[in-house]
Coordinates of C-alpha atoms in Angstrom, one line a residue:
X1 CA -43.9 -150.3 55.7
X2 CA -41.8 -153.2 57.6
X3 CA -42.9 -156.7 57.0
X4 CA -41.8 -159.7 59.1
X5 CA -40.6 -162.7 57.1
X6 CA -39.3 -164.8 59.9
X7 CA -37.8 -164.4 63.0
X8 CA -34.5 -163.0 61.6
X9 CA -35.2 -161.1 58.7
X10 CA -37.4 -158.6 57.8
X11 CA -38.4 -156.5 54.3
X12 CA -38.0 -152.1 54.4
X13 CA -40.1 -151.0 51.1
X14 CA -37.9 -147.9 50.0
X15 CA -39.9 -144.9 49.6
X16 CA -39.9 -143.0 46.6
X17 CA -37.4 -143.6 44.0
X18 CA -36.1 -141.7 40.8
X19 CA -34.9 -143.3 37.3
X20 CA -31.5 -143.0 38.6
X21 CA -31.9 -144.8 41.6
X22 CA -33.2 -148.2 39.9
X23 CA -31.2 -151.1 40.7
X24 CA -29.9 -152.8 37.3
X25 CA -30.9 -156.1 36.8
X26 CA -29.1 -158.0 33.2
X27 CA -29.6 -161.1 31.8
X28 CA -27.3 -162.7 29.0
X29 CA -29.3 -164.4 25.9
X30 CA -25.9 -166.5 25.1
X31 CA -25.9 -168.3 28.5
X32 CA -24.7 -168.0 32.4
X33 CA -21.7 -166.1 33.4
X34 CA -19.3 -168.0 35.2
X35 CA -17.2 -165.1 36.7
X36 CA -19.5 -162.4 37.4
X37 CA -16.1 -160.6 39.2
X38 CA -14.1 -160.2 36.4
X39 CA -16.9 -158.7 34.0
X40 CA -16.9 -154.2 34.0
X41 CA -20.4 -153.4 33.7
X42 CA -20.5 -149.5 32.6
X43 CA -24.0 -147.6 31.9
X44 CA -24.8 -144.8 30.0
X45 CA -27.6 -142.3 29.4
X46 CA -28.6 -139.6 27.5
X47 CA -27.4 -136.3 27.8
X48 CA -30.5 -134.9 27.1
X49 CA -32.3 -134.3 30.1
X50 CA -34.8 -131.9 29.1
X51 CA -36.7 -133.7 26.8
X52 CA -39.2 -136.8 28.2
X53 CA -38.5 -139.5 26.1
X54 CA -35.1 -138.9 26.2
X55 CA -34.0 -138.7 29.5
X56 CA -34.8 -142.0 30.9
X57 CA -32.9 -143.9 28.0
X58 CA -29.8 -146.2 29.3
X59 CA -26.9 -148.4 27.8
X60 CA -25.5 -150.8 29.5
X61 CA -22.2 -152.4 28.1
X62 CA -20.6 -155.4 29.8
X63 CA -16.9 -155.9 29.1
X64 CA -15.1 -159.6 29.3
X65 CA -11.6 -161.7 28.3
X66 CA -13.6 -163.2 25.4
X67 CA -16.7 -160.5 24.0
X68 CA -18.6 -157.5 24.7
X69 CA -21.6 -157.1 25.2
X70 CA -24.6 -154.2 24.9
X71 CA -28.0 -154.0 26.2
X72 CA -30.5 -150.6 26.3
X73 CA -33.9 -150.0 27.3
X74 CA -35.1 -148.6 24.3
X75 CA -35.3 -149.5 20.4
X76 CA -35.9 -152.5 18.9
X77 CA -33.4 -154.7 21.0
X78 CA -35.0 -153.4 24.4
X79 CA -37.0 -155.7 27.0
X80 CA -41.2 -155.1 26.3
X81 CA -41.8 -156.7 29.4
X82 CA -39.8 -153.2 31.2
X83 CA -43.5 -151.2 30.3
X84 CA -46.3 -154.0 30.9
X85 CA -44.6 -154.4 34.4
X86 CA -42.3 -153.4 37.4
X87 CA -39.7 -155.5 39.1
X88 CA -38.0 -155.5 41.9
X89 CA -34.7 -156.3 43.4
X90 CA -34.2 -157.3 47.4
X91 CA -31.0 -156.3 49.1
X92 CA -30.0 -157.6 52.5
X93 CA -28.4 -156.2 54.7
X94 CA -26.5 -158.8 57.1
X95 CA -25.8 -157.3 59.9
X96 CA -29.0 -155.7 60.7
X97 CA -30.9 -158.4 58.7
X98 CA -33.3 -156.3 56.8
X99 CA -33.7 -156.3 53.3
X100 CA -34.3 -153.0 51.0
X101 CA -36.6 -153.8 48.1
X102 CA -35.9 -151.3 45.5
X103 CA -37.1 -151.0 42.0
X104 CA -35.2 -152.7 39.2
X105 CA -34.9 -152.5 35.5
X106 CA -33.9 -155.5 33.1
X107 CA -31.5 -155.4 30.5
X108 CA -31.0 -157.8 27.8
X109 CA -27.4 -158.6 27.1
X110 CA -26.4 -159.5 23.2
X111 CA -22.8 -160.1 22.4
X112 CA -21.5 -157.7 20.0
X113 CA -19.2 -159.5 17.4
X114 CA -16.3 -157.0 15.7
X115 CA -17.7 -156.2 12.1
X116 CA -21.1 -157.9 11.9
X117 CA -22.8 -154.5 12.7
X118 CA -21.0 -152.5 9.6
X119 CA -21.8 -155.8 7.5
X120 CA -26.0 -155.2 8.7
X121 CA -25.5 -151.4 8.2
X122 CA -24.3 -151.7 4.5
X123 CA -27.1 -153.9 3.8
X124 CA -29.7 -151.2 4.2
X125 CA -29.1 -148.1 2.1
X126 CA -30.0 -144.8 4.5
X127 CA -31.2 -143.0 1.6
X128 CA -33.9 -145.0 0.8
X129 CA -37.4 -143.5 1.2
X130 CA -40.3 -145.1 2.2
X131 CA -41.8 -145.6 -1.3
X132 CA -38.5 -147.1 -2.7
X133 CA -38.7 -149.7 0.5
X134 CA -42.9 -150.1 0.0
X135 CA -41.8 -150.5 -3.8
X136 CA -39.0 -153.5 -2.7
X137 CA -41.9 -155.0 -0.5
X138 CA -44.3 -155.1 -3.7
X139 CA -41.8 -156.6 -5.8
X140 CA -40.8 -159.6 -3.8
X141 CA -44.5 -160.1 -2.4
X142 CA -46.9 -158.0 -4.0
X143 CA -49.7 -159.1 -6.0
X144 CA -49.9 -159.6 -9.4
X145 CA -52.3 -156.0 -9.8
X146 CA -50.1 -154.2 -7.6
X147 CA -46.7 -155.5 -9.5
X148 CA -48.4 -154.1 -12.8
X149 CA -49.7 -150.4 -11.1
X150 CA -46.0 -150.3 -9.9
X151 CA -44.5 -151.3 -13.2
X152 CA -46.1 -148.4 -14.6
X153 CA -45.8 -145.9 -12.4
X154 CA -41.8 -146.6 -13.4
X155 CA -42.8 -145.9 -16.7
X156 CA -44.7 -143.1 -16.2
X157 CA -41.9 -142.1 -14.2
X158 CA -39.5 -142.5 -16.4
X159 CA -41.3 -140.4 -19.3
X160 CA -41.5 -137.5 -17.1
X161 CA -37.8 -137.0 -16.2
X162 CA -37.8 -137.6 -20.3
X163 CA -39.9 -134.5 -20.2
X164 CA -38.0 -132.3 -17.6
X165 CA -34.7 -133.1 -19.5
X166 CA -36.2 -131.9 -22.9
X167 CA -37.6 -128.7 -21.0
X168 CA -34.0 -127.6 -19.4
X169 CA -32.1 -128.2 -22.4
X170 CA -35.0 -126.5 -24.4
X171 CA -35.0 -123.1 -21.5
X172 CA -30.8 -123.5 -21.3
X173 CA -30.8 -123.2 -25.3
X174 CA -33.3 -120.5 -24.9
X175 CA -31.0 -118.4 -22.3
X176 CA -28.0 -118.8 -24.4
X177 CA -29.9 -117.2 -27.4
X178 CA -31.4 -114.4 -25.4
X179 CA -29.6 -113.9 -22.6
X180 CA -30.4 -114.3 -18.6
X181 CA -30.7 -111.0 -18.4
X182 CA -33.2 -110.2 -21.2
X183 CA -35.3 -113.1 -20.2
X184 CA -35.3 -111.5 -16.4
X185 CA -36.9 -108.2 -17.6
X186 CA -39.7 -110.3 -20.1
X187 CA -41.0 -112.4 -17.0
X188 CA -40.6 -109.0 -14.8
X189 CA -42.7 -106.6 -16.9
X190 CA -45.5 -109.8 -17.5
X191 CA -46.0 -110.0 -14.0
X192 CA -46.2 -106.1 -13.4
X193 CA -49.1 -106.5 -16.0
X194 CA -50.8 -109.5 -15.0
X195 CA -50.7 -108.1 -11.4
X196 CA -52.2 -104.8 -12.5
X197 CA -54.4 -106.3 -15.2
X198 CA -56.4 -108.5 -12.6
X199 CA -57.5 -105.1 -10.4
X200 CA -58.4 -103.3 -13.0
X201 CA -62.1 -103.4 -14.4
X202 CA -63.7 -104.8 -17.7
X203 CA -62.0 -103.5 -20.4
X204 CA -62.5 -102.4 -24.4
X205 CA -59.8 -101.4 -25.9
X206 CA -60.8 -101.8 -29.6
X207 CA -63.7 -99.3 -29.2
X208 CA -65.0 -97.1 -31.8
X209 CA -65.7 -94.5 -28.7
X210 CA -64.0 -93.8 -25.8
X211 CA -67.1 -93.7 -23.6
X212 CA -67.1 -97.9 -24.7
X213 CA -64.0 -98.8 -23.7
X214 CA -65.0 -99.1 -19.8
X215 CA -69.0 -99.4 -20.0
X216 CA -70.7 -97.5 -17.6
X217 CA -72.5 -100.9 -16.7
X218 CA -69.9 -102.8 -15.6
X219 CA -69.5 -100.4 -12.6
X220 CA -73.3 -99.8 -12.0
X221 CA -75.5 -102.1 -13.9
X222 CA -79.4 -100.7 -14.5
X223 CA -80.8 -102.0 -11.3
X224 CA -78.3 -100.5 -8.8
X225 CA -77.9 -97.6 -10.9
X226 CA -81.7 -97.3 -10.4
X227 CA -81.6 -97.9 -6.8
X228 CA -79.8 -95.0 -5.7
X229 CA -82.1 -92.8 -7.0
X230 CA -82.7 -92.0 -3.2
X231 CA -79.5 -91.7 -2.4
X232 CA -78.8 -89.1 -5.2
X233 CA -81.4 -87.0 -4.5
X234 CA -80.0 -86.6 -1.2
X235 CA -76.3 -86.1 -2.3
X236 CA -78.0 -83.2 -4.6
X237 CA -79.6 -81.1 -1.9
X238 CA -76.3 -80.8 0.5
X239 CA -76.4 -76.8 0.9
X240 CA -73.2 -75.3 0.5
X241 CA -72.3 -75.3 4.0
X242 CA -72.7 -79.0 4.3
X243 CA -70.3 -79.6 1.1
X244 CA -67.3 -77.0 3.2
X245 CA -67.6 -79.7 5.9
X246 CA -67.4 -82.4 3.9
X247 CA -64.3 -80.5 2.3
X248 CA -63.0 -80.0 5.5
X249 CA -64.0 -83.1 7.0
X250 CA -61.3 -84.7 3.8
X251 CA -61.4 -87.8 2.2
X252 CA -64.4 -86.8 -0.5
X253 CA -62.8 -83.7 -2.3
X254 CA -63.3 -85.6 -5.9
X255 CA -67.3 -85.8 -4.7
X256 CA -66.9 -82.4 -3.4
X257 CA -65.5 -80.9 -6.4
X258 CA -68.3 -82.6 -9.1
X259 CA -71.2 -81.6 -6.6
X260 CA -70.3 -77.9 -6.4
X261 CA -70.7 -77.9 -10.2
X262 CA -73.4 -80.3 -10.7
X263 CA -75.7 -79.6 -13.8
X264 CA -79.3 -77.4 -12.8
X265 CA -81.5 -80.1 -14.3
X266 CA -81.7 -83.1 -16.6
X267 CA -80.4 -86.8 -16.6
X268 CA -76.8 -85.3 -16.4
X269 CA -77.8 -83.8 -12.4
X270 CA -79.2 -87.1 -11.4
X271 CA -76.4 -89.2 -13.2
X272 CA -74.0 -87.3 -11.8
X273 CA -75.4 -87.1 -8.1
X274 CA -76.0 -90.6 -7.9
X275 CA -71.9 -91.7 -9.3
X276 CA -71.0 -89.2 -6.5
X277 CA -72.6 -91.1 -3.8
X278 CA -71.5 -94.4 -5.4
X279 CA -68.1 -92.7 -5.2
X280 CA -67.9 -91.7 -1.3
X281 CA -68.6 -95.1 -0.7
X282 CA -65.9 -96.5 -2.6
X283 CA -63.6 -93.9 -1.2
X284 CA -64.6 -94.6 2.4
X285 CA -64.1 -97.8 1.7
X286 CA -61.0 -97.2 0.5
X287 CA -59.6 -95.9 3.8
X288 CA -60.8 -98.7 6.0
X289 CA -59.4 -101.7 7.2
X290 CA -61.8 -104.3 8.3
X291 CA -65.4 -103.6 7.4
X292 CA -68.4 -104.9 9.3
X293 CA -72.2 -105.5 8.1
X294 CA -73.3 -101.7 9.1
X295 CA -71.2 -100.2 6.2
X296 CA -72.9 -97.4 4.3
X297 CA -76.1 -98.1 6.3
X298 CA -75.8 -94.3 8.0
X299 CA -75.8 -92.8 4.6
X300 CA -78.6 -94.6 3.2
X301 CA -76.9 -97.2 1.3
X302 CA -79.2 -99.6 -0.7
X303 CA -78.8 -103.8 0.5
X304 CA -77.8 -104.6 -3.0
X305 CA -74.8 -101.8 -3.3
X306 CA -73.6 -102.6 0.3
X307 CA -73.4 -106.2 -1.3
X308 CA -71.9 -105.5 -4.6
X309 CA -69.0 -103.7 -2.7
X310 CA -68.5 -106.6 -0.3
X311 CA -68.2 -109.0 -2.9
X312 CA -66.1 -106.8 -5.5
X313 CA -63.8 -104.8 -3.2
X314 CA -62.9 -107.2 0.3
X315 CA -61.8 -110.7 1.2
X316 CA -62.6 -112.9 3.9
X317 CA -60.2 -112.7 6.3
X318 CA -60.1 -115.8 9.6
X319 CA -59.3 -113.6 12.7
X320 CA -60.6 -113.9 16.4
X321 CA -62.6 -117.2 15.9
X322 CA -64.6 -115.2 13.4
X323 CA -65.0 -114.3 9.2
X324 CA -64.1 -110.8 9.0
X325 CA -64.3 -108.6 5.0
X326 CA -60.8 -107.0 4.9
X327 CA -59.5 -104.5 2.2
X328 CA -56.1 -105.7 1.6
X329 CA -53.6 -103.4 -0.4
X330 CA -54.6 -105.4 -3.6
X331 CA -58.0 -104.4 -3.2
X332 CA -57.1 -100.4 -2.2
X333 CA -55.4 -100.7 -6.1
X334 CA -58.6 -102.1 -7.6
X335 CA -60.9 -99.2 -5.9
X336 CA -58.3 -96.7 -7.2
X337 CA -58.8 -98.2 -11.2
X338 CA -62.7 -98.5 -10.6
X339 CA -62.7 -94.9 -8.8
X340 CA -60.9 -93.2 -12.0
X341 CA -63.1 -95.1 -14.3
X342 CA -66.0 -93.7 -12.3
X343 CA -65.0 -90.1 -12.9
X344 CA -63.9 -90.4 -16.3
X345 CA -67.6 -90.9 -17.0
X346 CA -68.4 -88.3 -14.9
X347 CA -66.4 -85.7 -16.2
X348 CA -66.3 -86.3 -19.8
X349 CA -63.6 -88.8 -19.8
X350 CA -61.2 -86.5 -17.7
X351 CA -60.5 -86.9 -14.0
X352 CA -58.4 -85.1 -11.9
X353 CA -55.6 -88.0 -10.4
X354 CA -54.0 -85.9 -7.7
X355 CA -57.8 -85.0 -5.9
X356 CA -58.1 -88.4 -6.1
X357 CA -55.2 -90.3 -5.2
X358 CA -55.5 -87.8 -1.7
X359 CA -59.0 -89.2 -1.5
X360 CA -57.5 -93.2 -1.9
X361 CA -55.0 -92.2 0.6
X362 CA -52.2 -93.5 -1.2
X363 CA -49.3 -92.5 -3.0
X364 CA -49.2 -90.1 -6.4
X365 CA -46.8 -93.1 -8.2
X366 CA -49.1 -95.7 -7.3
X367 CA -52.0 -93.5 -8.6
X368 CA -50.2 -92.6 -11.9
X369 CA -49.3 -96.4 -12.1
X370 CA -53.2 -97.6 -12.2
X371 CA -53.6 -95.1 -14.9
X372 CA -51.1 -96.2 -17.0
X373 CA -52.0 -99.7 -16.6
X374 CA -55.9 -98.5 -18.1
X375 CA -53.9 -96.8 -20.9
X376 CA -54.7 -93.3 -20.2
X377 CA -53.5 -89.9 -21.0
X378 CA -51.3 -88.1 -18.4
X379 CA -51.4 -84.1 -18.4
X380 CA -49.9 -81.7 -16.2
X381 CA -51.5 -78.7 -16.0
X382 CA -48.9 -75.0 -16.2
X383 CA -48.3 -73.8 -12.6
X384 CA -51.1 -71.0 -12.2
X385 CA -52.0 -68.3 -8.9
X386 CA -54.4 -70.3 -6.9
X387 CA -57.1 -68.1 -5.9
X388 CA -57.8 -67.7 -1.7
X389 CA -59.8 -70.9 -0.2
X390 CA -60.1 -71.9 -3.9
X391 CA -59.4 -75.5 -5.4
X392 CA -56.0 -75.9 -7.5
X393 CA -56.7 -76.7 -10.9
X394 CA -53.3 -77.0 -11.9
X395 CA -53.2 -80.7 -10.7
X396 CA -52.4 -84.0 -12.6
X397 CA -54.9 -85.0 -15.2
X398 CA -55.7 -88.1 -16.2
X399 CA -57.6 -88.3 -20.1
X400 CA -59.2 -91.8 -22.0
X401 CA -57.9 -90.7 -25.8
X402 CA -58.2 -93.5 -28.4
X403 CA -56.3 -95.5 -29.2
X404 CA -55.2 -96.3 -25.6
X405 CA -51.4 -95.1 -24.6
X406 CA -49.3 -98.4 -24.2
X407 CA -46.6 -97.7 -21.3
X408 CA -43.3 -99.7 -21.3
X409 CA -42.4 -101.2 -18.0
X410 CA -39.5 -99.5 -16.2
X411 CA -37.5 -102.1 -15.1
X412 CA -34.9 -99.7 -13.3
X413 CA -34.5 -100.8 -9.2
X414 CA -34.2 -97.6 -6.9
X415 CA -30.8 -98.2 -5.1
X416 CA -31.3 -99.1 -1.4
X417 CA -29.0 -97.0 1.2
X418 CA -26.5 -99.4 3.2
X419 CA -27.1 -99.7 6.5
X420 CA -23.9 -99.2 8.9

């Protein structure tokens, strides 16, 4: 765009300009320079070109026989006036008498005076917070209800790091009595408890019977034991060559193994059947992962079961934009105590941990861990000639024997192979 402004002289509007091709524009705030020739003007910018906020700040620094002076286009000292709008800067050329307008950016020139700026820096402490500056503000002009919620707040302060000085030299007299190490292997073996003790179900141990020290109700109270009457009936009437697939099939050989010997008649059948279908559900939800509303309903799973194991045996879990029931590895150790404490009622407070811990799908020492934690009797059967397609009864047993076997915590770390 060319726009005549007389006869001789007329305007060129540059066309597009970058940051770096903005003509410089400074003003001093002490006054006019007399000798604009004998002043080095020197800009800087930032080296960081990447980021946007960054990359378009400048420092220019002026340079005379009497001062210096320093003037930026950001921070407090910067122009506002450079954001709420643009200027512009006309350069004429005289010998074809047309005049460039280009953009322009205005600096604001302070004199910089040798030590006044190490005087203002010592003035203000850089490891003050914000509280200990909002605390200053309150002090000099706060009112008289915020002076006295500040005065104690000191105090209350001030009592506390009474307290934590009381507590250290109370836990450093404490070390030096005991020992680091002692104290180590205390806080070690009661968090293995508390860790196991929160998976593992209700118990009893100051029972006169052994059948009493985990009640049969707080695994299947009188209503859902009564609702899977249908279900039991069902898991009672598998013919044998549905229980060798279910053997084969894997996963179920602790149900297998109680429904091949399940009583002819009586409570003890229907007691019996109904645990074991109880049982495949908590093994098959022992071996999944993330587990959606249609659990158990193939097998004929009552609404108020499928809910009990939901609530007792998975956690919400935030995935996809949607609430997902997850069995975490936490929860796999609390199906393995509730399992065990299933089958020691169903086999007369015996259970066979090595059947089941195959079922779990986990390992034999996390298995043998869970019943140690409930207090039980270990047994290992003698080694004995297995008969052909037959179940091993010379497995690890698991027994509830009164009073209830009290484990000490090995504390002993399993040395880790170096890497080279």
């Amino acid at each position: 765009m060319i726009t005549t402004m007389a006869a001789s002289c007329s305007l060129v509007c540059c066309e597009e300009e970058r940051d770096s091709d903005k003509a410089v524009i400074v003003r001093f705030s002490n006054g006019n320079v007399q000798n604009a020739e004998k002043l080095g003007l020197t800009m800087y910018k930032n080296a960081d070109e990447t980021n946007p906020r960054k990359k378009s700040r400048r420092i220019m620094a002026a340079e005379s026989d009497r001062l210096s002076y320093v003037g930026n286009n950001f921070g407090a000292g910067s122009l506002k006036c450079n954001n709420l709008c643009k200027y512009y800067v006309g350069v004429l050329n005289k010998e074809t008498m047309q005049m460039e307008v280009h953009c322009a950016e205005l600096f604001n020139m302070q004199p910089v005076i040798p030590g006044e700026i190490e005087e203002s820096e010592k003035t203000q402490d850089p490891t003050q917070t914000y509280r200990d500056k909002v605390d200053s503000l309150i002090e000099a002009f706060g009112t008289n209800k915020q002076k006295r919620a500040l005065s104690s707040r000191r105090l209350n302060q001030v009592g506390s790091d009474t307290l934590h000085q009381a507590v250290a030299k109370a836990a450093n007299t404490v070390i030096d009595q005991k020992g680091l190490e002692a104290l180590q292997q205390e806080v070690a073996e009661t968090e293995a408890q508390g860790d196991l003790a929160f998976h593992l179900p209700p118990c009893n141990a100051g029972a006169d019977r052994p059948e009493d020290v985990y009640l049969f109700d707080d695994f299947l109270s009188p209503v859902e034991f009564a609702s899977l009457e249908q279900a039991g009936t069902k898991m009672a009437s598998l013919t044998p060559e549905e229980l060798k697939k279910l053997r084969d099939d894997g996963g179920c050989l602790s149900v297998v193994k109680h429904l091949e010997n399940l009583p002819s008649v009586g409570e003890a059948r229907d007691k019996i059947s109904r645990c074991a279908f109880y049982l495949s559900l908590l093994l098959n939800l022992a071996r999944q992962r993330s587990i959606t509303r249609k659990f158990g309903q193939e097998e004929g799973c009552p609404r108020n079961i499928q809910s009990k194991l939901f609530k007792t045996f998975t956690v919400e879990s935030f995935n996809s934009g949607r609430v997902q029931n997850v069995v975490s590895s936490s929860m796999r150790s609390k199906l393995a105590a509730y399992s065990l404490a299933l089958l020691l009622h169903m086999s007369h407070m015996t259970c066979d941990i090595t059947l089941l811990h195959r079922d779990l799908a986990i390992t034999e020492a996390r298995m043998i861990d869970v019943a140690k934690s409930m207090g039980l009797t270990l047994i290992k059967l003698p080694r004995v000639k297995a008969e052909e397609d037959g179940v091993r009864d010379t497995n690890r047993q698991a027994a509830l024997v009164l009073p209830l076997v009290k484990y000490e915590q090995s504390m002993e770390r399993r040395k880790r192979k170096k890497l080279h």
